Coordinates of C-alpha atoms in Angstrom, one line a residue:
Chain A
X193 CA 105.1 119.0 78.0
X194 CA 107.7 118.8 80.8
X195 CA 107.2 116.3 83.5
X196 CA 109.2 115.7 86.7
X197 CA 109.0 112.3 88.4
X198 CA 110.3 112.1 91.9
X199 CA 111.8 108.7 92.5
X200 CA 113.1 107.4 95.8
X201 CA 116.1 105.0 96.0
X202 CA 115.0 102.3 98.5
X203 CA 115.9 98.8 99.6
X204 CA 114.2 96.1 97.4
X205 CA 111.0 95.0 99.2
X206 CA 112.3 91.4 99.3
X207 CA 115.5 92.4 101.0
X208 CA 116.2 91.5 104.6
X209 CA 117.0 94.6 106.7
X210 CA 119.9 94.0 109.1
X211 CA 119.9 96.7 111.7
X212 CA 123.3 98.3 112.6
X213 CA 123.6 100.3 115.8
X214 CA 120.6 102.2 117.0
X215 CA 119.3 103.7 113.8
X216 CA 121.4 102.3 110.9
X217 CA 121.0 99.3 108.6
X218 CA 123.5 97.3 106.6
X219 CA 122.9 98.8 103.1
X220 CA 126.0 97.3 101.4
X221 CA 124.6 93.8 101.1
X222 CA 121.1 94.7 99.8
X223 CA 119.8 95.6 96.4
X224 CA 118.2 99.1 96.0
X225 CA 115.5 99.9 93.6
X226 CA 113.0 102.6 92.7
X227 CA 110.2 102.7 95.3
X228 CA 107.5 100.5 93.7
X229 CA 104.8 103.1 93.6
X230 CA 107.2 105.6 91.8
X231 CA 107.3 103.2 88.9
X232 CA 103.7 103.9 88.1
X233 CA 104.5 107.6 88.1
X234 CA 107.5 107.0 85.7
X235 CA 105.3 104.9 83.3
X236 CA 102.5 107.5 83.3
X237 CA 104.9 110.3 82.6
X238 CA 106.6 108.5 79.8
X239 CA 103.2 107.6 78.2
X240 CA 102.1 111.3 78.4
X241 CA 105.3 112.5 76.7
X242 CA 105.1 109.7 74.0
X243 CA 101.6 111.1 73.2
X244 CA 102.2 114.9 73.7
X245 CA 105.9 115.4 73.2
X246 CA 108.3 116.9 75.7
X247 CA 110.6 115.4 78.2
X248 CA 110.5 113.4 81.4
X249 CA 113.1 114.3 84.1
X250 CA 113.7 112.1 87.1
X251 CA 114.5 113.9 90.3
X252 CA 115.9 111.9 93.3
X253 CA 117.0 113.0 96.7
X254 CA 119.2 110.2 98.0
X255 CA 122.5 108.6 98.7
X256 CA 125.2 108.8 95.9
X257 CA 124.4 105.2 94.9
X258 CA 120.9 106.4 93.8
X259 CA 122.3 107.1 90.3
X260 CA 121.7 103.4 89.6
X261 CA 118.0 103.8 90.4
X262 CA 117.8 106.9 88.2
X263 CA 119.4 104.9 85.4
X264 CA 116.6 102.2 85.7
X265 CA 114.1 105.0 85.3
X266 CA 115.9 106.4 82.3
X267 CA 115.8 102.9 80.8
X268 CA 112.0 103.1 81.1
X269 CA 112.0 106.2 78.8
X270 CA 112.8 109.2 80.9
X271 CA 115.2 111.7 79.2
X272 CA 117.6 112.7 82.0
X273 CA 118.0 112.8 85.7
X274 CA 118.8 115.1 88.6
X275 CA 120.3 113.6 91.8
X276 CA 120.5 115.7 95.0
X277 CA 122.9 113.8 97.2
X278 CA 122.5 113.4 100.9
X279 CA 124.3 111.0 103.3
X280 CA 121.2 109.7 105.0
X281 CA 118.5 107.3 103.9
X282 CA 116.0 109.0 106.2
X283 CA 116.1 112.7 105.4
X284 CA 113.2 114.6 107.0
X285 CA 110.3 114.8 104.6
X286 CA 110.2 118.6 104.9
X287 CA 113.9 118.8 103.8
X288 CA 113.3 116.3 101.0
X289 CA 110.4 118.4 99.7
X290 CA 112.5 121.6 99.9
X291 CA 115.4 119.9 98.0
X292 CA 113.0 118.7 95.3
X293 CA 111.5 122.2 95.0
X294 CA 114.9 123.9 94.8
X295 CA 116.2 121.4 92.2
X296 CA 113.1 121.8 90.1
X297 CA 113.1 125.6 90.2
X298 CA 116.8 125.5 89.1
X299 CA 115.9 123.2 86.2
X300 CA 112.7 125.1 85.1
X301 CA 109.1 124.4 86.1
X302 CA 107.1 121.5 84.8
X303 CA 103.5 120.9 83.7
X304 CA 103.1 117.9 85.9
X305 CA 105.0 116.3 88.8
X306 CA 104.6 112.6 89.6
X307 CA 105.5 110.9 92.8
X308 CA 104.6 107.4 94.1
X309 CA 101.7 107.4 96.7
X310 CA 104.4 106.8 99.3
X311 CA 107.9 105.4 99.8
X312 CA 108.3 101.8 101.0
X313 CA 111.2 102.6 103.3
X314 CA 110.3 105.5 105.7
X315 CA 106.5 105.4 104.7
X316 CA 106.0 109.0 105.6
X317 CA 103.2 109.6 103.0
X318 CA 103.7 113.4 102.9
X319 CA 106.5 114.6 100.7
X320 CA 104.3 115.1 97.6
X321 CA 101.9 117.2 99.7
X322 CA 104.7 119.4 101.0
X323 CA 106.3 119.8 97.6
X324 CA 102.9 120.9 96.2
X325 CA 102.5 123.2 99.1
X326 CA 105.9 124.9 98.6
X327 CA 105.1 125.2 94.9
X328 CA 101.5 126.4 95.3
X329 CA 100.2 123.5 93.2
X330 CA 97.2 121.2 93.7
X331 CA 98.0 117.7 94.8
X332 CA 96.1 114.5 94.7
X333 CA 97.4 111.2 96.0
X334 CA 96.6 107.5 95.5
X335 CA 95.7 108.1 91.9
X336 CA 94.7 105.0 89.9
X337 CA 93.4 106.7 86.7
X338 CA 94.5 109.9 85.1
X339 CA 93.4 112.0 82.1
X340 CA 95.4 115.1 81.1
X341 CA 93.8 117.4 78.5
X342 CA 93.6 121.1 77.7
X343 CA 95.6 122.3 80.7
X344 CA 93.6 120.2 83.2
X345 CA 94.1 116.9 84.9
X346 CA 91.3 114.6 86.0
X347 CA 92.3 112.0 88.5
X348 CA 90.5 109.1 90.0
X349 CA 91.4 107.9 93.5
X350 CA 90.2 105.5 96.0
X351 CA 88.8 107.1 99.2
X352 CA 88.2 104.1 101.3
X353 CA 85.5 101.3 101.4
X354 CA 85.9 100.8 97.7
X355 CA 84.5 104.4 97.0
X356 CA 86.3 106.5 94.4
X357 CA 86.5 110.2 93.8
X358 CA 87.0 111.9 90.5
X359 CA 88.9 115.2 91.0
X360 CA 89.7 117.9 88.5
X361 CA 92.6 120.4 88.8
X362 CA 94.5 122.8 86.7
X363 CA 98.1 122.1 85.6
X364 CA 100.7 122.3 86.9
X365 CA 99.9 119.8 89.6
X366 CA 101.3 117.0 91.7
X367 CA 100.0 113.5 91.2
X368 CA 100.8 110.6 93.7
X369 CA 100.6 107.4 91.6
X370 CA 99.5 104.0 92.8
X371 CA 98.9 100.5 91.4
X372 CA 96.2 100.4 88.8
X373 CA 97.3 103.6 87.0
X374 CA 99.2 101.6 84.4
X375 CA 101.4 98.5 84.0
X376 CA 105.1 99.8 84.3
X377 CA 107.2 98.5 81.3
X378 CA 110.2 96.3 81.6
X379 CA 113.0 98.1 79.8
X380 CA 114.5 96.2 76.8
X381 CA 118.2 95.7 76.4
X382 CA 118.7 98.6 73.9
X383 CA 116.8 100.9 76.3
X384 CA 119.1 99.9 79.1
X385 CA 122.2 100.6 76.8
X386 CA 120.7 104.0 75.7
X387 CA 120.1 104.9 79.4
X388 CA 123.8 104.6 80.2
X389 CA 124.5 107.6 77.9
X390 CA 121.7 109.8 79.4
X391 CA 122.7 112.7 81.6
X392 CA 122.4 112.7 85.4
X393 CA 123.2 116.0 86.9
X394 CA 124.4 115.8 90.5
X395 CA 124.3 118.4 93.2
X396 CA 124.4 118.3 97.0
X397 CA 121.8 119.5 99.5
X398 CA 124.3 122.2 100.5
X399 CA 124.5 123.3 96.8
X400 CA 120.8 124.0 97.1
X401 CA 121.2 125.8 100.4
X402 CA 119.6 123.1 102.5
X403 CA 121.0 122.0 105.9
X404 CA 120.4 118.2 106.1
X405 CA 120.6 118.3 109.9
X406 CA 117.8 120.8 110.3
X407 CA 114.9 118.4 110.3
X408 CA 112.3 118.4 113.0
X409 CA 111.9 114.6 113.0
X410 CA 114.8 112.5 114.3
X411 CA 115.1 108.7 114.1
X412 CA 115.9 107.6 117.6
X413 CA 115.7 103.8 117.2
X414 CA 115.2 101.2 114.5
X415 CA 114.3 97.7 115.6
X416 CA 113.0 94.6 113.9
X417 CA 109.3 93.9 114.1
X418 CA 109.0 90.7 116.2
X419 CA 108.3 87.6 114.1
X420 CA 106.0 84.9 115.2
X421 CA 107.8 81.7 116.0
X422 CA 105.5 79.4 114.1
X423 CA 101.8 78.5 114.1
X424 CA 100.2 76.3 116.7
X425 CA 98.7 73.7 114.2
X426 CA 95.2 72.5 114.9
X427 CA 94.7 68.9 114.0
X428 CA 91.8 66.5 113.5
X429 CA 88.8 66.4 111.2
X430 CA 87.6 69.6 109.5
X431 CA 84.7 69.7 112.1
X432 CA 87.1 69.3 115.0
X433 CA 89.7 71.8 113.6
X434 CA 87.1 74.5 113.1
X435 CA 85.4 73.9 116.5
X436 CA 88.8 74.1 118.2
X437 CA 89.8 77.2 116.3
X438 CA 86.6 79.1 117.2
X439 CA 87.1 78.1 120.9
X440 CA 90.6 79.4 120.8
X441 CA 89.6 82.7 119.1
X442 CA 86.7 83.2 121.6
X443 CA 88.1 82.0 124.9
X444 CA 91.9 82.2 124.7
X445 CA 92.5 85.2 122.4
X446 CA 89.1 86.9 122.9
X447 CA 89.1 88.3 119.4
X448 CA 85.7 86.9 118.3
Chain B
X94 CA 97.7 119.8 131.2
X95 CA 98.7 119.7 127.5
X96 CA 95.8 119.9 125.2
X97 CA 95.4 117.4 122.3
X98 CA 92.9 117.6 119.5
X99 CA 91.5 114.3 118.0
X100 CA 89.8 114.4 114.6
X101 CA 86.8 112.1 115.0
X102 CA 85.7 109.9 112.1
X103 CA 82.1 108.8 112.1
X104 CA 79.8 106.5 110.2
X105 CA 76.0 106.7 110.2
X106 CA 76.2 109.4 112.9
X107 CA 78.2 107.1 115.3
X108 CA 81.8 107.4 116.3
X109 CA 84.0 104.9 114.5
X110 CA 85.8 102.4 116.9
X111 CA 89.1 103.3 115.3
X112 CA 88.7 106.9 116.5
X113 CA 88.3 105.7 120.1
X114 CA 91.7 104.0 119.8
X115 CA 93.2 107.3 118.7
X116 CA 91.7 109.0 121.8
X117 CA 93.4 106.4 123.9
X118 CA 96.7 107.3 122.3
X119 CA 96.2 110.7 124.0
X120 CA 95.6 109.3 127.4
X121 CA 96.5 111.7 130.2
X122 CA 96.0 114.8 128.0
X123 CA 93.1 117.2 127.9
X124 CA 91.3 115.9 124.8
X125 CA 89.3 118.1 122.4
X126 CA 87.3 115.9 120.1
X127 CA 86.8 117.6 116.7
X128 CA 83.7 116.5 114.8
X129 CA 83.1 117.5 111.2
X130 CA 80.3 115.4 109.8
X131 CA 77.8 114.5 112.6
X132 CA 75.8 116.1 115.3
X133 CA 78.0 116.2 118.4
X134 CA 75.0 115.7 120.7
X135 CA 74.6 112.2 119.4
X136 CA 78.2 111.4 119.9
X137 CA 78.5 113.0 123.4
X138 CA 78.1 109.9 125.5
X139 CA 80.6 107.8 123.6
X140 CA 83.2 110.5 123.3
X141 CA 82.9 111.5 127.0
X142 CA 83.3 107.9 128.0
X143 CA 86.6 107.6 126.1
X144 CA 88.1 110.8 127.4
X145 CA 86.8 113.9 125.5
X146 CA 86.9 117.0 127.8
X147 CA 85.3 118.9 125.0
X148 CA 83.5 118.0 121.8
X149 CA 83.6 120.6 119.2
X150 CA 81.6 120.8 116.0
X151 CA 84.0 122.2 113.4
X152 CA 82.8 124.3 110.5
X153 CA 84.2 126.8 108.1
X154 CA 82.7 130.2 107.0
X155 CA 83.9 129.5 103.5
X156 CA 81.8 126.4 102.8
X157 CA 81.1 122.8 103.6
X158 CA 84.3 121.3 105.1
X159 CA 83.2 117.8 104.3
X160 CA 83.2 118.5 100.6
X161 CA 86.9 119.7 100.3
X162 CA 90.0 118.2 101.9
X163 CA 91.9 121.5 101.4
X164 CA 89.1 123.5 103.1
X165 CA 89.0 121.0 106.0
X166 CA 92.8 121.3 106.4
X167 CA 92.4 125.1 106.6
X168 CA 89.7 124.7 109.3
X169 CA 91.8 122.3 111.3
X170 CA 94.8 124.6 111.2
X171 CA 92.5 127.4 112.6
X172 CA 91.3 125.0 115.3
X173 CA 94.8 124.2 116.3
X174 CA 95.3 127.9 117.0
X175 CA 91.9 128.5 118.5
X176 CA 92.2 125.7 121.1
X177 CA 95.9 126.1 121.6
X178 CA 96.6 122.5 120.8
X179 CA 100.0 120.9 121.3
X180 CA 99.1 117.9 119.3
X181 CA 96.4 116.9 116.8
X182 CA 95.8 113.2 116.0
X183 CA 93.7 111.4 113.5
X184 CA 93.1 107.9 112.1
X185 CA 95.5 106.7 109.4
X186 CA 92.5 105.8 107.2
X187 CA 92.6 106.7 103.5
X188 CA 91.0 110.1 104.0
X189 CA 92.8 110.6 107.3
X190 CA 96.2 110.2 105.8
X191 CA 95.4 112.5 102.9
X192 CA 94.0 115.2 105.2
X193 CA 96.8 115.2 107.7
X194 CA 99.4 115.4 104.9
X195 CA 97.5 118.4 103.6
X196 CA 97.4 120.0 107.1
X197 CA 101.1 119.3 107.7
X198 CA 102.0 121.0 104.4
X199 CA 99.7 123.9 105.1
X200 CA 101.1 124.5 108.6
X201 CA 104.6 123.5 107.6
X202 CA 104.8 121.3 110.7
X203 CA 106.2 117.8 110.9
X204 CA 103.8 114.8 110.6
X205 CA 104.2 111.2 111.7
X206 CA 101.9 109.1 109.5
X207 CA 100.5 105.7 110.5
X208 CA 101.8 105.4 114.1
X209 CA 101.4 102.2 116.0
X210 CA 102.4 103.8 119.3
X211 CA 102.7 107.4 120.6
X212 CA 104.1 109.1 123.7
X213 CA 102.8 112.6 123.6
X214 CA 104.7 113.8 126.7
X215 CA 108.1 112.6 125.3
X216 CA 107.0 113.6 121.7
X217 CA 108.0 110.3 120.3
X218 CA 106.1 108.0 117.9
X219 CA 106.6 104.5 116.8
X220 CA 105.8 103.5 113.2
X221 CA 106.6 101.0 110.5
X222 CA 109.7 101.4 108.3
X223 CA 110.6 99.2 105.4
X224 CA 107.0 98.0 104.9
X225 CA 106.5 96.3 108.2
X226 CA 110.0 94.8 108.5
X227 CA 111.1 97.3 111.2
X228 CA 109.7 99.7 113.7
X229 CA 111.2 103.2 113.9
X230 CA 111.0 105.4 117.0
X231 CA 110.9 109.0 115.9
X232 CA 111.3 112.1 118.0
X233 CA 109.4 115.2 116.9
X234 CA 110.7 118.6 117.7
X235 CA 107.8 120.9 116.9
X236 CA 105.3 123.2 118.8
X237 CA 102.4 121.0 117.5
X238 CA 102.7 117.3 117.0
X239 CA 100.7 116.0 114.1
X240 CA 100.2 112.3 113.8
X241 CA 97.8 109.7 112.4
X242 CA 97.4 106.4 114.2
X243 CA 97.1 103.0 112.4
X244 CA 93.5 101.8 112.7
X245 CA 93.1 99.2 115.6
X246 CA 96.8 99.5 116.5
X247 CA 95.9 101.0 119.9
X248 CA 93.1 99.4 121.8
X249 CA 90.5 101.8 123.1
X250 CA 90.2 102.1 126.8
X251 CA 87.4 104.1 128.6
X252 CA 88.6 107.2 130.4
X253 CA 85.6 109.2 131.4
X254 CA 85.7 113.0 131.0
X255 CA 83.3 115.9 130.9
X256 CA 82.4 115.9 127.2
X257 CA 81.1 119.5 127.0
X258 CA 79.8 120.3 123.5
X259 CA 80.8 123.5 121.7
X260 CA 80.9 124.9 118.1
X261 CA 83.8 126.5 116.2
X262 CA 83.4 128.1 112.8
X263 CA 86.8 128.8 111.4
X264 CA 87.0 131.9 109.2
X265 CA 88.7 130.2 106.3
X266 CA 88.0 129.7 102.6
X267 CA 88.7 126.9 100.1
X268 CA 91.9 127.6 98.1
X269 CA 89.9 126.2 95.2
X270 CA 92.6 124.1 93.7
X271 CA 90.6 120.9 93.5
X272 CA 87.1 120.3 92.2
X273 CA 85.5 117.0 93.2
X274 CA 83.5 116.1 90.1
X275 CA 82.1 112.8 91.1
X276 CA 82.0 110.2 93.9
X277 CA 81.7 106.6 92.6
X278 CA 80.2 104.4 95.3
X279 CA 81.8 101.0 95.7
X280 CA 79.9 98.0 97.1
X281 CA 77.6 99.6 99.6
X282 CA 77.8 98.3 103.1
X283 CA 81.3 96.8 102.7
X284 CA 83.5 97.4 105.6
X285 CA 86.7 99.3 104.8
X286 CA 89.7 97.0 104.7
X287 CA 92.1 99.3 106.5
X288 CA 89.7 99.9 109.3
X289 CA 88.2 96.5 109.7
X290 CA 88.5 94.8 113.1
X291 CA 88.5 91.3 111.4
X292 CA 89.8 90.5 107.9
X293 CA 89.4 87.3 105.9
X294 CA 91.8 87.2 102.9
X295 CA 91.7 84.9 99.9
X296 CA 94.9 84.0 98.1
X297 CA 95.7 82.3 94.8
X298 CA 94.0 79.1 96.0
X299 CA 90.6 80.9 95.7
X300 CA 90.9 80.0 92.0
X301 CA 88.2 82.3 90.7
X302 CA 86.6 85.7 91.3
X303 CA 83.2 84.2 92.1
X304 CA 84.7 82.1 94.9
X305 CA 85.2 85.2 97.0
X306 CA 81.5 84.9 97.7
X307 CA 82.4 82.0 100.1
X308 CA 84.6 84.5 102.0
X309 CA 82.0 87.2 101.8
X310 CA 79.5 84.9 103.4
X311 CA 81.9 84.0 106.3
X312 CA 82.8 87.7 106.7
X313 CA 79.2 88.8 106.9
X314 CA 78.6 86.6 110.0
X315 CA 81.4 88.2 112.0
X316 CA 81.5 91.8 110.7
X317 CA 84.7 91.2 108.8
X318 CA 86.1 92.7 105.6
X319 CA 87.4 90.6 102.8
X320 CA 90.9 91.0 101.4
X321 CA 93.1 89.4 98.7
X322 CA 96.7 88.6 98.2
X323 CA 98.8 90.1 95.4
X324 CA 98.8 86.7 93.6
X325 CA 95.0 86.7 93.6
X326 CA 94.8 90.3 92.4
X327 CA 97.4 89.7 89.6
X328 CA 95.4 86.6 88.5
X329 CA 92.4 88.9 88.1
X330 CA 90.3 87.3 90.9
X331 CA 90.0 90.5 92.9
X332 CA 90.4 94.3 92.4
X333 CA 93.5 96.1 93.7
X334 CA 91.4 97.9 96.3
X335 CA 91.2 94.5 98.1
X336 CA 94.9 93.8 98.0
X337 CA 96.7 93.4 101.4
X338 CA 100.5 93.8 101.5
X339 CA 103.4 95.7 100.1
X340 CA 101.8 97.3 97.1
X341 CA 98.3 97.2 98.6
X342 CA 96.8 98.0 102.0
X343 CA 98.5 97.9 105.3
X344 CA 96.1 96.5 107.9
X345 CA 96.2 95.8 111.6
X346 CA 93.0 94.0 112.6
X347 CA 92.5 92.1 115.9
X348 CA 92.0 88.9 113.8
X349 CA 93.4 88.1 110.4
X350 CA 92.4 84.9 108.6
X351 CA 94.5 84.0 105.6
X352 CA 92.8 81.5 103.3
X353 CA 95.0 79.9 100.7
X354 CA 97.7 82.6 101.0
X355 CA 101.2 81.3 100.7
X356 CA 102.7 84.0 102.9
X357 CA 105.3 86.0 100.9
X358 CA 107.3 88.6 102.9
X359 CA 105.4 91.3 100.9
X360 CA 102.1 90.0 102.1
X361 CA 103.3 89.9 105.7
X362 CA 104.5 93.5 105.3
X363 CA 100.8 94.5 105.1
X364 CA 99.4 92.5 108.0
X365 CA 102.0 91.4 110.5
X366 CA 100.9 93.9 113.1
X367 CA 97.5 92.1 113.3
X368 CA 96.8 90.8 116.8
X369 CA 96.1 87.2 115.9
X370 CA 96.9 85.6 112.5
X371 CA 95.2 82.4 111.4
X372 CA 96.2 80.5 108.2
X373 CA 94.2 77.9 106.4
X374 CA 96.3 76.3 103.6
X375 CA 96.3 73.0 101.8
X376 CA 100.2 72.9 101.7
X377 CA 101.6 72.0 105.1
X378 CA 104.9 73.6 104.1
X379 CA 103.4 76.9 103.1
X380 CA 105.7 79.7 104.4
X381 CA 102.7 81.4 106.1
X382 CA 102.6 78.6 108.8
X383 CA 106.1 79.6 110.0
X384 CA 104.9 83.2 110.9
X385 CA 101.3 83.0 112.0
X386 CA 99.6 82.1 115.3
X387 CA 97.3 79.3 114.4
X388 CA 97.3 77.0 111.4
X389 CA 94.9 74.5 109.8
X390 CA 96.2 72.3 107.0
X391 CA 93.2 71.8 104.7
X392 CA 91.3 72.7 101.5
X393 CA 89.8 76.2 102.0
X394 CA 86.7 75.0 100.0
X395 CA 86.1 72.4 102.8
X396 CA 87.2 74.4 105.8
X397 CA 85.7 77.8 105.2
X398 CA 82.1 76.7 104.7
X399 CA 82.3 74.8 108.0
X400 CA 83.8 77.9 109.7
X401 CA 80.9 80.0 108.3
X402 CA 78.4 77.5 109.6
X403 CA 79.8 77.3 113.1
X404 CA 80.5 81.0 113.7

């Protein structure tokens, strides 16, 4: 069984984003990691290969520094990595999907492709669908339970309001992983050492015949979300506090 | 006048309030409301009041569009051509996000997911980047702009229009890639977290799963949904489907009441675009008080029951 896991190299979710110019951010001072949802995809892929044999290949489209993020995925048990380098953190989702497709076709097609349900940087929530579209594969996102057996995958996903759907599809397919699917492992020291020797093949967007400037969505401005300056504290007895809160919410804020 | 399609979401044969906000995002455009799962006659008054020039019941020759997201995407793609739309908007609900991503892949058109602001004339959209830490303004260069709008992010404003009803059956079939085997119903009657106008969240201080009943009781009085912080989910007090924040749901209600939530950046990432944020926490130094609108220092087990009683 061959499994690709698409992993995005993103700022750690605890990092402070310092904006530079109109659309840039200071990336030299912050830690980058695998986008959190992608880790559920890595874990599920590694578990499937541990059970069925085969290999897990990490595919990343990102800045050259993304090799460190690929190494962390290799330490979780993936066999090797492919890094398609680009100079922008915000590559158009269409181009990212085309780059992933081209890199995968060059390497040889898989039985399953995992992605996270979305990336925590640009939050476009669409690359997995485009990749599936370009490859003619079924795609299911937000998957919190998966069974793979006899050339079929059965995925469980939340569809809103606590309702869940169980969807069956043929392999090969694209699965967008989310929390609940598994508990991603913490690599042990020997795994980290072993990962240092694993192969990461690098290529550029241009090597795959993709023009990184050809996207239809352009980032015009990046600005901080205004922070609140601190709560107005409501004092008094519990009765008084609650009465005043309800008054404020009804009369001043008009949200009740 | 440019023509914009709005995919209307309904519940119990009534238009969801979140869809009205999406219509307001297309203010100034000729709005075609696309309905998939209800009788348009019953929705006519509401949709006309909020700007629909035309209300179209969408169907597909190849089957039930409500039973297959891929078939619905095919039907919507046909509707974009049939009505010569320059934009198609929907709600960034769980099914809405999934459907629009399928549609964007199918039509090979750009998509802006989960917008908090839109300027259809300028073809720009504003959305969260870095999990709620920054807003990005994106310019879209495409013949048809596809976007989903974060529930409650744009307040609905009436803008009366004709609201003529029509039907359109797209000549499309299901690609047959997915088979929905089963739908497991969650707790019936619970309001969906991402779409709720008011949310009450319990954090680690809730101490036990059964204590969420206290929040459920309060929520029931004001039509709110109940959420949980990551700490509460990781402690096993609540399922992940209730988690608000970085690795959970992103919400934007008009009122967010955080009970016993410390206020990690990852939690704020999921709720900071709420209109009003109230925190109730025993610890006067809890980080949440630095970044919310109103605070009460107190034991949630004392404050919440009084709140429920007085609401």
